[in-house]
Amino acid sequence: MSTALIILAAGKGTRMNSDLPKVLHPIAQASMLEHAMSAGRALNPDRTIIVAGHGADAVRAAVAEIDETAEVVLQEEQKGTAHAVDQARAALDGFEGDAVILYGDTPFLQSETLEHMVAARAQADLVVLGFDAADPGRYGRLVMQGDSLEKIVEFKDANESQRAITFCNSGLMACDATVMFDLLSKVSNENASGEYYLTDLVELARGEGLAVTAVSCDESETLGVNSRADLAQAEQVFQQRARADLQEMGVTLMAPETVFLAYDTVIGRDTVIEPNVVFGTDVTIESGALIRAFSHLEGCHVSRGAKVGPYARLRPGAELAEDTHIGNFVEIKNAEIAAGAKVNHLSYIGDASVGEATNIGAGTITCNYDGVMKHRTEIGPRAFIGSNTLLIAPVKVGRDAMTASGTVVTKDVEAEDLAISRVPQTNKAGRAGKLMDMLRAKKARLTKGTK
């Protein structure tokens, strides 16, 4: 059976008080829309339709980066959820298969839940996703008769017995696309809000003798985001789940509540993560690594046995081989650090390759940018780079070569050579005291002149 996803992403999100469309606000460094689209991929959809409205250009640009095959349609006026879904009609003209309706501001939906909804279509024409609410509040109630969904009753319209129902409506649905659009054409806006409600499809379907049912998911999957406070709560929920998953897989988090993960962070078992570590996107840590406190990692790969930090920064393109050491206040960007190499103190290694078992001294900088273009530094195996060395790229340092501390390297250093580039030191006898006396006198004159 072919499947089309219809993801509603047109809301302005007034309570967010933001120029950014609500669905583009991030959780774990991915937009809520990307979370929804990611969950939907479990169905291997043939078509993905995003219904945009407020900030449509920004939504369109974001969708293109996430999935270039997804289509964006415009809901120029927000006239209710049924009206929003109906904006996908032209895009899905002639489509034969199921339509599954998702919401772009509901980021925690699990792939297994969507698969359950689609599987339920074998016994029903229309499937609604519900959840058992700990506090049903003002949610719409799902009135069931056995496996049959009789109707959805909004809180304001529910009687006392219906308000006692805890099985509530999430808003998600699955239905044959042709049937769904036929039902949508019959939805009326004759209500207090003058809007077209998607929930009306249940009553319309039953009126035509169609089978309607509801399946259940955990309430946490239906968590919606409507304000900055909701966004913070959603971030907390994601982080708690992600941390628990890592611990279950054998990762040690010394202070779990201080570690922040991205939606795609991968960490192997027996890795130890110390407190206050932040992961950006596209990070893979192999088993048995140590990430020390206050480090920040993004777009990098760390191999088995590597040690990173404390206070280290790994930027996109950083590739650490096995048993490497990246120490305090070291930054690595777009560079490969070979097995056993060490960059332990106060250094910047960018656009470079560092050979096996090489030692990079404190304060070393690869000067990779000339103001227009980036250039590469290549350091061979077992080299020793003295403290406070400046490597003016493009430049190469051969195997087993050395640079003296304070050297500025402007040309290649051949294998086993020692590079020294310093201004000769000259000591002026007694000049320190005379210089200080002169400076103090100058300061006194300046101070007197300001009074």
GROMACS .gro file of C-alpha atoms in nm:
model
  451
    1MET     CA    1   0.000   0.000   0.000
    2SER     CA    2   0.138   0.342  -0.095
    3THR     CA    3   0.148   0.605   0.178
    4ALA     CA    4   0.143   0.984   0.174
    5LEU     CA    5   0.234   1.191   0.476
    6ILE     CA    6   0.051   1.520   0.526
    7ILE     CA    7   0.227   1.726   0.792
    8LEU     CA    8   0.048   2.036   0.916
    9ALA     CA    9   0.297   2.318   0.969
   10ALA     CA   10   0.104   2.637   0.895
   11GLY     CA   11   0.049   2.775   1.245
   12LYS     CA   12   0.201   3.107   1.345
   13GLY     CA   13   0.260   3.003   1.703
   14THR     CA   14   0.160   3.337   1.853
   15ARG     CA   15   0.254   3.231   2.205
   16MET     CA   16   0.612   3.164   2.092
   17ASN     CA   17   0.650   3.540   2.035
   18SER     CA   18   0.898   3.477   1.754
   19ASP     CA   19   0.970   3.569   1.394
   20LEU     CA   20   1.063   3.204   1.339
   21PRO     CA   21   0.773   2.974   1.240
   22LYS     CA   22   0.679   2.759   1.535
   23VAL     CA   23   0.763   2.428   1.367
   24LEU     CA   24   1.120   2.544   1.300
   25HIS     CA   25   1.207   2.595   1.666
   26PRO     CA   26   1.467   2.334   1.761
   27ILE     CA   27   1.464   2.049   2.008
   28ALA     CA   28   1.799   1.873   2.048
   29GLN     CA   29   1.928   2.088   1.761
   30ALA     CA   30   1.672   1.971   1.506
   31SER     CA   31   1.353   2.157   1.424
   32MET     CA   32   1.024   2.014   1.547
   33LEU     CA   33   0.931   1.970   1.182
   34GLU     CA   34   1.241   1.758   1.124
   35HIS     CA   35   1.147   1.539   1.421
   36ALA     CA   36   0.800   1.485   1.273
   37MET     CA   37   0.939   1.409   0.929
   38SER     CA   38   1.191   1.168   1.079
   39ALA     CA   39   0.915   0.972   1.256
   40GLY     CA   40   0.718   0.957   0.931
   41ARG     CA   41   1.010   0.802   0.740
   42ALA     CA   42   0.936   0.472   0.915
   43LEU     CA   43   0.638   0.435   0.680
   44ASN     CA   44   0.861   0.473   0.370
   45PRO     CA   45   0.615   0.728   0.232
   46ASP     CA   46   0.581   0.768  -0.141
   47ARG     CA   47   0.486   1.131  -0.094
   48THR     CA   48   0.545   1.384   0.183
   49ILE     CA   49   0.337   1.699   0.179
   50ILE     CA   50   0.409   1.985   0.420
   51VAL     CA   51   0.125   2.234   0.464
   52ALA     CA   52   0.287   2.571   0.539
   53GLY     CA   53   0.139   2.910   0.615
   54HIS     CA   54   0.312   3.157   0.844
   55GLY     CA   55   0.676   3.190   0.739
   56ALA     CA   56   0.620   2.963   0.440
   57ASP     CA   57   0.947   3.064   0.271
   58ALA     CA   58   1.147   2.969   0.580
   59VAL     CA   59   0.956   2.641   0.610
   60ARG     CA   60   1.014   2.567   0.241
   61ALA     CA   61   1.389   2.627   0.278
   62ALA     CA   62   1.407   2.406   0.586
   63VAL     CA   63   1.214   2.125   0.418
   64ALA     CA   64   1.450   2.135   0.117
   65GLU     CA   65   1.744   2.072   0.349
   66ILE     CA   66   1.571   1.787   0.531
   67ASP     CA   67   1.418   1.603   0.234
   68GLU     CA   68   1.443   1.741  -0.118
   69THR     CA   69   1.162   1.508  -0.234
   70ALA     CA   70   0.909   1.655   0.010
   71GLU     CA   71   0.658   1.906  -0.128
   72VAL     CA   72   0.537   2.224   0.040
   73VAL     CA   73   0.186   2.355  -0.021
   74LEU     CA   74   0.049   2.683   0.108
   75GLN     CA   75  -0.245   2.746   0.336
   76GLU     CA   76  -0.288   3.118   0.276
   77GLU     CA   77  -0.565   3.156   0.535
   78GLN     CA   78  -0.585   2.947   0.850
   79LYS     CA   79  -0.944   2.818   0.853
   80GLY     CA   80  -0.904   2.511   1.070
   81THR     CA   81  -0.737   2.172   1.060
   82ALA     CA   82  -0.966   2.022   0.796
   83HIS     CA   83  -0.902   2.322   0.572
   84ALA     CA   84  -0.527   2.276   0.624
   85VAL     CA   85  -0.534   1.910   0.521
   86ASP     CA   86  -0.747   1.996   0.221
   87GLN     CA   87  -0.462   2.213   0.086
   88ALA     CA   88  -0.285   1.887  -0.004
   89ARG     CA   89  -0.569   1.784  -0.237
   90ALA     CA   90  -0.416   1.919  -0.558
   91ALA     CA   91  -0.070   1.785  -0.476
   92LEU     CA   92  -0.213   1.435  -0.418
   93ASP     CA   93  -0.448   1.439  -0.717
   94GLY     CA   94  -0.454   1.087  -0.856
   95PHE     CA   95  -0.265   0.940  -0.561
   96GLU     CA   96  -0.383   0.593  -0.463
   97GLY     CA   97  -0.302   0.483  -0.112
   98ASP     CA   98  -0.325   0.590   0.250
   99ALA     CA   99  -0.288   0.944   0.378
  100VAL     CA  100  -0.142   0.982   0.727
  101ILE     CA  101  -0.190   1.320   0.895
  102LEU     CA  102   0.081   1.444   1.133
  103TYR     CA  103   0.148   1.771   1.313
  104GLY     CA  104   0.473   1.962   1.278
  105ASP     CA  105   0.466   2.079   1.640
  106THR     CA  106   0.434   1.728   1.789
  107PRO     CA  107   0.798   1.615   1.790
  108PHE     CA  108   0.790   1.300   2.003
  109LEU     CA  109   0.574   1.071   1.793
  110GLN     CA  110   0.739   0.730   1.766
  111SER     CA  111   0.779   0.542   1.440
  112GLU     CA  112   0.622   0.232   1.593
  113THR     CA  113   0.305   0.427   1.667
  114LEU     CA  114   0.268   0.528   1.303
  115GLU     CA  115   0.323   0.170   1.195
  116HIS     CA  116   0.049   0.064   1.440
  117MET     CA  117  -0.190   0.320   1.291
  118VAL     CA  118  -0.127   0.200   0.935
  119ALA     CA  119  -0.164  -0.163   1.041
  120ALA     CA  120  -0.504  -0.081   1.195
  121ARG     CA  121  -0.621   0.032   0.852
  122ALA     CA  122  -0.666  -0.337   0.767
  123GLN     CA  123  -0.976  -0.340   0.993
  124ALA     CA  124  -1.101   0.018   0.958
  125ASP     CA  125  -1.152   0.285   0.694
  126LEU     CA  126  -1.047   0.567   0.926
  127VAL     CA  127  -0.799   0.535   1.214
  128VAL     CA  128  -0.756   0.802   1.483
  129LEU     CA  129  -0.465   0.812   1.726
  130GLY     CA  130  -0.561   0.853   2.090
  131PHE     CA  131  -0.388   0.850   2.427
  132ASP     CA  132  -0.485   0.788   2.788
  133ALA     CA  133  -0.437   1.124   2.960
  134ALA     CA  134  -0.329   1.150   3.321
  135ASP     CA  135  -0.520   1.479   3.330
  136PRO     CA  136  -0.768   1.490   3.039
  137GLY     CA  137  -0.831   1.861   3.093
  138ARG     CA  138  -0.984   2.018   2.783
  139TYR     CA  139  -0.881   1.751   2.534
  140GLY     CA  140  -1.141   1.609   2.300
  141ARG     CA  141  -1.271   1.272   2.426
  142LEU     CA  142  -1.277   0.957   2.212
  143VAL     CA  143  -1.604   0.776   2.273
  144MET     CA  144  -1.546   0.407   2.199
  145GLN     CA  145  -1.786   0.117   2.160
  146GLY     CA  146  -1.561  -0.185   2.172
  147ASP     CA  147  -1.308  -0.134   1.891
  148SER     CA  148  -1.532   0.116   1.717
  149LEU     CA  149  -1.484   0.491   1.756
  150GLU     CA  150  -1.834   0.633   1.790
  151LYS     CA  151  -1.743   1.002   1.797
  152ILE     CA  152  -1.502   1.268   1.917
  153VAL     CA  153  -1.659   1.501   2.172
  154GLU     CA  154  -1.494   1.833   2.248
  155PHE     CA  155  -1.468   1.914   2.617
  156LYS     CA  156  -1.705   2.209   2.597
  157ASP     CA  157  -1.970   1.990   2.437
  158ALA     CA  158  -1.919   1.684   2.660
  159ASN     CA  159  -2.161   1.576   2.929
  160GLU     CA  160  -2.048   1.461   3.273
  161SER     CA  161  -2.001   1.095   3.178
  162GLN     CA  162  -1.809   1.187   2.862
  163ARG     CA  163  -1.581   1.420   3.054
  164ALA     CA  164  -1.492   1.125   3.276
  165ILE     CA  165  -1.336   0.954   2.972
  166THR     CA  166  -0.954   0.965   2.978
  167PHE     CA  167  -0.899   0.836   2.623
  168CYS     CA  168  -0.830   1.157   2.432
  169ASN     CA  169  -0.776   1.276   2.077
  170SER     CA  170  -0.425   1.346   1.948
  171GLY     CA  171  -0.546   1.483   1.614
  172LEU     CA  172  -0.353   1.230   1.403
  173MET     CA  173  -0.542   1.021   1.149
  174ALA     CA  174  -0.489   0.762   0.878
  175CYS     CA  175  -0.734   0.701   0.592
  176ASP     CA  176  -0.746   0.612   0.226
  177ALA     CA  177  -0.656   0.938   0.052
  178THR     CA  178  -0.950   0.934  -0.188
  179VAL     CA  179  -1.195   0.865   0.094
  180MET     CA  180  -1.035   1.133   0.310
  181PHE     CA  181  -1.063   1.408   0.049
  182ASP     CA  182  -1.422   1.304  -0.023
  183LEU     CA  183  -1.503   1.341   0.348
  184LEU     CA  184  -1.315   1.673   0.368
  185SER     CA  185  -1.536   1.818   0.095
  186LYS     CA  186  -1.834   1.763   0.326
  187VAL     CA  187  -1.692   1.929   0.637
  188SER     CA  188  -1.887   2.239   0.743
  189ASN     CA  189  -1.768   2.548   0.925
  190GLU     CA  190  -2.103   2.605   1.092
  191ASN     CA  191  -1.966   2.630   1.443
  192ALA     CA  192  -1.882   2.900   1.694
  193SER     CA  193  -1.530   2.945   1.554
  194GLY     CA  194  -1.631   2.937   1.188
  195GLU     CA  195  -1.354   2.686   1.119
  196TYR     CA  196  -1.335   2.351   0.940
  197TYR     CA  197  -1.249   2.082   1.196
  198LEU     CA  198  -1.069   1.761   1.108
  199THR     CA  199  -1.247   1.583   1.392
  200ASP     CA  200  -1.571   1.609   1.191
  201LEU     CA  201  -1.438   1.332   0.965
  202VAL     CA  202  -1.529   1.072   1.228
  203GLU     CA  203  -1.899   1.157   1.227
  204LEU     CA  204  -1.905   1.196   0.848
  205ALA     CA  205  -1.735   0.859   0.798
  206ARG     CA  206  -1.976   0.680   1.031
  207GLY     CA  207  -2.266   0.848   0.855
  208GLU     CA  208  -2.151   0.683   0.533
  209GLY     CA  209  -2.124   0.343   0.697
  210LEU     CA  210  -1.744   0.342   0.713
  211ALA     CA  211  -1.559   0.164   0.990
  212VAL     CA  212  -1.380   0.400   1.230
  213THR     CA  213  -1.143   0.298   1.509
  214ALA     CA  214  -0.879   0.445   1.736
  215VAL     CA  215  -0.540   0.313   1.843
  216SER     CA  216  -0.349   0.424   2.150
  217CYS     CA  217  -0.003   0.564   2.216
  218ASP     CA  218   0.179   0.689   2.525
  219GLU     CA  219   0.069   1.037   2.627
  220SER     CA  220   0.428   1.165   2.606
  221GLU     CA  221   0.426   1.110   2.228
  222THR     CA  222   0.149   1.364   2.187
  223LEU     CA  223   0.328   1.646   2.369
  224GLY     CA  224   0.271   1.961   2.166
  225VAL     CA  225   0.471   2.282   2.179
  226ASN     CA  226   0.290   2.615   2.188
  227SER     CA  227   0.515   2.839   2.399
  228ARG     CA  228   0.876   2.887   2.503
  229ALA     CA  229   0.793   2.709   2.829
  230ASP     CA  230   0.659   2.413   2.629
  231LEU     CA  231   0.975   2.419   2.418
  232ALA     CA  232   1.193   2.402   2.728
  233GLN     CA  233   0.983   2.116   2.864
  234ALA     CA  234   1.013   1.933   2.532
  235GLU     CA  235   1.391   1.976   2.537
  236GLN     CA  236   1.399   1.835   2.887
  237VAL     CA  237   1.187   1.537   2.786
  238PHE     CA  238   1.412   1.463   2.490
  239GLN     CA  239   1.732   1.490   2.693
  240GLN     CA  240   1.603   1.267   2.971
  241ARG     CA  241   1.504   0.998   2.722
  242ALA     CA  242   1.827   1.022   2.525
  243ARG     CA  243   2.042   1.006   2.838
  244ALA     CA  244   1.850   0.705   2.968
  245ASP     CA  245   1.891   0.529   2.633
  246LEU     CA  246   2.268   0.583   2.641
  247GLN     CA  247   2.294   0.451   2.995
  248GLU     CA  248   2.090   0.147   2.894
  249MET     CA  249   2.339   0.087   2.611
  250GLY     CA  250   2.637   0.094   2.847
  251VAL     CA  251   2.753   0.455   2.836
  252THR     CA  252   2.864   0.614   3.164
  253LEU     CA  253   2.727   0.963   3.225
  254MET     CA  254   2.888   1.094   3.543
  255ALA     CA  255   2.632   1.373   3.582
  256PRO     CA  256   2.355   1.293   3.332
  257GLU     CA  257   2.154   1.610   3.392
  258THR     CA  258   2.452   1.823   3.276
  259VAL     CA  259   2.512   1.643   2.945
  260PHE     CA  260   2.323   1.775   2.642
  261LEU     CA  261   2.279   1.558   2.336
  262ALA     CA  262   2.173   1.625   1.978
  263TYR     CA  263   1.900   1.427   1.809
  264ASP     CA  264   2.158   1.222   1.614
  265THR     CA  265   2.433   1.172   1.875
  266VAL     CA  266   2.586   0.822   1.863
  267ILE     CA  267   2.800   0.700   2.155
  268GLY     CA  268   2.942   0.349   2.197
  269ARG     CA  269   2.933   0.149   2.517
  270ASP     CA  270   3.200   0.185   2.786
  271THR     CA  271   3.253   0.545   2.687
  272VAL     CA  272   3.265   0.782   2.984
  273ILE     CA  273   3.112   1.129   2.956
  274GLU     CA  274   3.212   1.366   3.234
  275PRO     CA  275   2.991   1.657   3.350
  276ASN     CA  276   2.892   1.957   3.138
  277VAL     CA  277   2.957   1.816   2.793
  278VAL     CA  278   2.755   1.948   2.497
  279PHE     CA  279   2.705   1.756   2.173
  280GLY     CA  280   2.616   1.930   1.851
  281THR     CA  281   2.484   1.746   1.549
  282ASP     CA  282   2.662   1.468   1.359
  283VAL     CA  283   2.881   1.332   1.637
  284THR     CA  284   2.990   0.969   1.663
  285ILE     CA  285   3.189   0.845   1.963
  286GLU     CA  286   3.318   0.489   1.947
  287SER     CA  287   3.333   0.253   2.244
  288GLY     CA  288   3.577   0.310   2.526
  289ALA     CA  289   3.643   0.682   2.470
  290LEU     CA  290   3.666   0.943   2.746
  291ILE     CA  291   3.506   1.284   2.700
  292ARG     CA  292   3.614   1.506   2.984
  293ALA     CA  293   3.423   1.792   3.144
  294PHE     CA  294   3.319   2.114   2.970
  295SER     CA  295   3.395   1.993   2.617
  296HIS     CA  296   3.189   2.081   2.309
  297LEU     CA  297   3.168   1.846   2.011
  298GLU     CA  298   2.999   1.884   1.672
  299GLY     CA  299   3.037   1.720   1.332
  300CYS     CA  300   3.319   1.493   1.450
  301HIS     CA  301   3.423   1.130   1.490
  302VAL     CA  302   3.609   1.004   1.797
  303SER     CA  303   3.761   0.655   1.787
  304ARG     CA  304   3.806   0.391   2.054
  305GLY     CA  305   4.033   0.482   2.342
  306ALA     CA  306   4.057   0.852   2.257
  307LYS     CA  307   4.058   1.110   2.535
  308VAL     CA  308   3.907   1.452   2.478
  309GLY     CA  309   3.919   1.750   2.713
  310PRO     CA  310   3.860   1.897   2.957
  311TYR     CA  311   3.757   2.223   2.791
  312ALA     CA  312   3.817   2.091   2.438
  313ARG     CA  313   3.629   2.186   2.126
  314LEU     CA  314   3.588   1.949   1.831
  315ARG     CA  315   3.442   2.120   1.526
  316PRO     CA  316   3.306   1.976   1.200
  317GLY     CA  317   3.551   1.754   1.017
  318ALA     CA  318   3.751   1.657   1.326
  319GLU     CA  319   3.855   1.290   1.293
  320LEU     CA  320   4.028   1.136   1.594
  321ALA     CA  321   4.187   0.793   1.551
  322GLU     CA  322   4.236   0.540   1.830
  323ASP     CA  323   4.417   0.642   2.149
  324THR     CA  324   4.451   1.007   2.057
  325HIS     CA  325   4.466   1.274   2.326
  326ILE     CA  326   4.301   1.613   2.280
  327GLY     CA  327   4.353   1.820   2.591
  328ASN     CA  328   4.243   2.135   2.767
  329PHE     CA  329   4.158   2.441   2.561
  330VAL     CA  330   4.241   2.266   2.233
  331GLU     CA  331   4.032   2.323   1.920
  332ILE     CA  332   4.030   2.080   1.627
  333LYS     CA  333   3.856   2.167   1.299
  334ASN     CA  334   3.854   1.977   0.968
  335ALA     CA  335   4.160   1.780   1.073
  336GLU     CA  336   4.261   1.416   1.103
  337ILE     CA  337   4.455   1.318   1.413
  338ALA     CA  338   4.617   0.977   1.364
  339ALA     CA  339   4.645   0.699   1.621
  340GLY     CA  340   4.835   0.783   1.936
  341ALA     CA  341   4.890   1.148   1.849
  342LYS     CA  342   4.862   1.409   2.123
  343VAL     CA  343   4.743   1.770   2.117
  344ASN     CA  344   4.727   1.835   2.485
  345HIS     CA  345   4.736   2.208   2.560
  346LEU     CA  346   4.610   2.541   2.430
  347SER     CA  347   4.641   2.466   2.058
  348TYR     CA  348   4.444   2.514   1.737
  349ILE     CA  349   4.469   2.249   1.466
  350GLY     CA  350   4.257   2.334   1.162
  351ASP     CA  351   4.260   2.208   0.804
  352ALA     CA  352   4.538   1.966   0.888
  353SER     CA  353   4.652   1.608   0.919
  354VAL     CA  354   4.862   1.496   1.214
  355GLY     CA  355   5.052   1.169   1.181
  356GLU     CA  356   5.064   0.868   1.411
  357ALA     CA  357   5.227   0.918   1.754
  358THR     CA  358   5.305   1.284   1.682
  359ASN     CA  359   5.320   1.526   1.976
  360ILE     CA  360   5.186   1.878   1.933
  361GLY     CA  361   5.328   2.118   2.191
  362ALA     CA  362   5.129   2.373   2.388
  363GLY     CA  363   5.026   2.688   2.203
  364THR     CA  364   5.072   2.544   1.854
  365ILE     CA  365   4.862   2.703   1.581
  366THR     CA  366   4.807   2.598   1.222
  367CYS     CA  367   4.764   2.930   1.046
  368ASN     CA  368   4.522   2.803   0.784
  369TYR     CA  369   4.343   3.116   0.660
  370ASP     CA  370   4.499   3.390   0.450
  371GLY     CA  371   4.193   3.612   0.456
  372VAL     CA  372   4.052   3.465   0.137
  373MET     CA  373   4.121   3.092   0.123
  374LYS     CA  374   4.193   2.805   0.361
  375HIS     CA  375   4.521   2.613   0.332
  376ARG     CA  376   4.629   2.277   0.467
  377THR     CA  377   4.903   2.168   0.706
  378GLU     CA  378   5.043   1.814   0.690
  379ILE     CA  379   5.243   1.675   0.981
  380GLY     CA  380   5.398   1.329   0.945
  381PRO     CA  381   5.417   1.044   1.196
  382ARG     CA  382   5.626   1.071   1.513
  383ALA     CA  383   5.696   1.439   1.463
  384PHE     CA  384   5.756   1.664   1.764
  385ILE     CA  385   5.610   2.012   1.733
  386GLY     CA  386   5.761   2.241   1.996
  387SER     CA  387   5.547   2.469   2.210
  388ASN     CA  388   5.427   2.794   2.057
  389THR     CA  389   5.500   2.683   1.700
  390LEU     CA  390   5.317   2.867   1.422
  391LEU     CA  391   5.266   2.659   1.106
  392ILE     CA  392   5.195   2.894   0.815
  393ALA     CA  393   4.990   2.685   0.573
  394PRO     CA  394   5.028   2.542   0.319
  395VAL     CA  395   5.320   2.363   0.479
  396LYS     CA  396   5.444   2.009   0.547
  397VAL     CA  397   5.643   1.865   0.837
  398GLY     CA  398   5.795   1.526   0.762
  399ARG     CA  399   5.813   1.208   0.969
  400ASP     CA  400   6.027   1.220   1.283
  401ALA     CA  401   6.092   1.592   1.229
  402MET     CA  402   6.099   1.852   1.504
  403THR     CA  403   6.030   2.220   1.544
  404ALA     CA  404   6.192   2.423   1.818
  405SER     CA  405   5.971   2.608   2.062
  406GLY     CA  406   5.864   2.947   1.931
  407THR     CA  407   5.934   2.859   1.570
  408VAL     CA  408   5.741   3.012   1.281
  409VAL     CA  409   5.735   2.749   1.005
  410THR     CA  410   5.696   2.905   0.660
  411LYS     CA  411   5.845   2.630   0.444
  412ASP     CA  412   5.839   2.251   0.443
  413VAL     CA  413   6.041   2.061   0.704
  414GLU     CA  414   6.187   1.739   0.566
  415ALA     CA  415   6.183   1.407   0.751
  416GLU     CA  416   6.406   1.400   1.060
  417ASP     CA  417   6.495   1.770   1.022
  418LEU     CA  418   6.487   2.023   1.305
  419ALA     CA  419   6.328   2.358   1.220
  420ILE     CA  420   6.435   2.665   1.416
  421SER     CA  421   6.306   3.013   1.333
  422ARG     CA  422   6.364   3.271   1.608
  423VAL     CA  423   6.482   3.626   1.647
  424PRO     CA  424   6.818   3.607   1.829
  425GLN     CA  425   6.788   3.692   2.200
  426THR     CA  426   6.982   3.992   2.328
  427ASN     CA  427   7.019   4.075   2.700
  428LYS     CA  428   7.076   4.443   2.787
  429ALA     CA  429   7.259   4.469   3.120
  430GLY     CA  430   7.073   4.682   3.376
  431ARG     CA  431   6.816   4.808   3.128
  432ALA     CA  432   6.514   4.657   3.306
  433GLY     CA  433   6.541   4.890   3.604
  434LYS     CA  434   6.605   5.197   3.389
  435LEU     CA  435   6.306   5.113   3.168
  436MET     CA  436   6.076   5.075   3.467
  437ASP     CA  437   6.190   5.408   3.611
  438MET     CA  438   6.117   5.575   3.278
  439LEU     CA  439   5.771   5.421   3.254
  440ARG     CA  440   5.682   5.517   3.612
  441ALA     CA  441   5.790   5.878   3.551
  442LYS     CA  442   5.581   5.892   3.235
  443LYS     CA  443   5.278   5.758   3.419
  444ALA     CA  444   5.324   6.019   3.694
  445ARG     CA  445   5.331   6.304   3.440
  446LEU     CA  446   5.017   6.174   3.271
  447THR     CA  447   4.838   6.133   3.602
  448LYS     CA  448   4.931   6.487   3.712
  449GLY     CA  449   4.810   6.626   3.382
  450THR     CA  450   4.460   6.483   3.428
  451LYS     CA  451   4.406   6.649   3.768
   0.00000   0.00000   0.00000
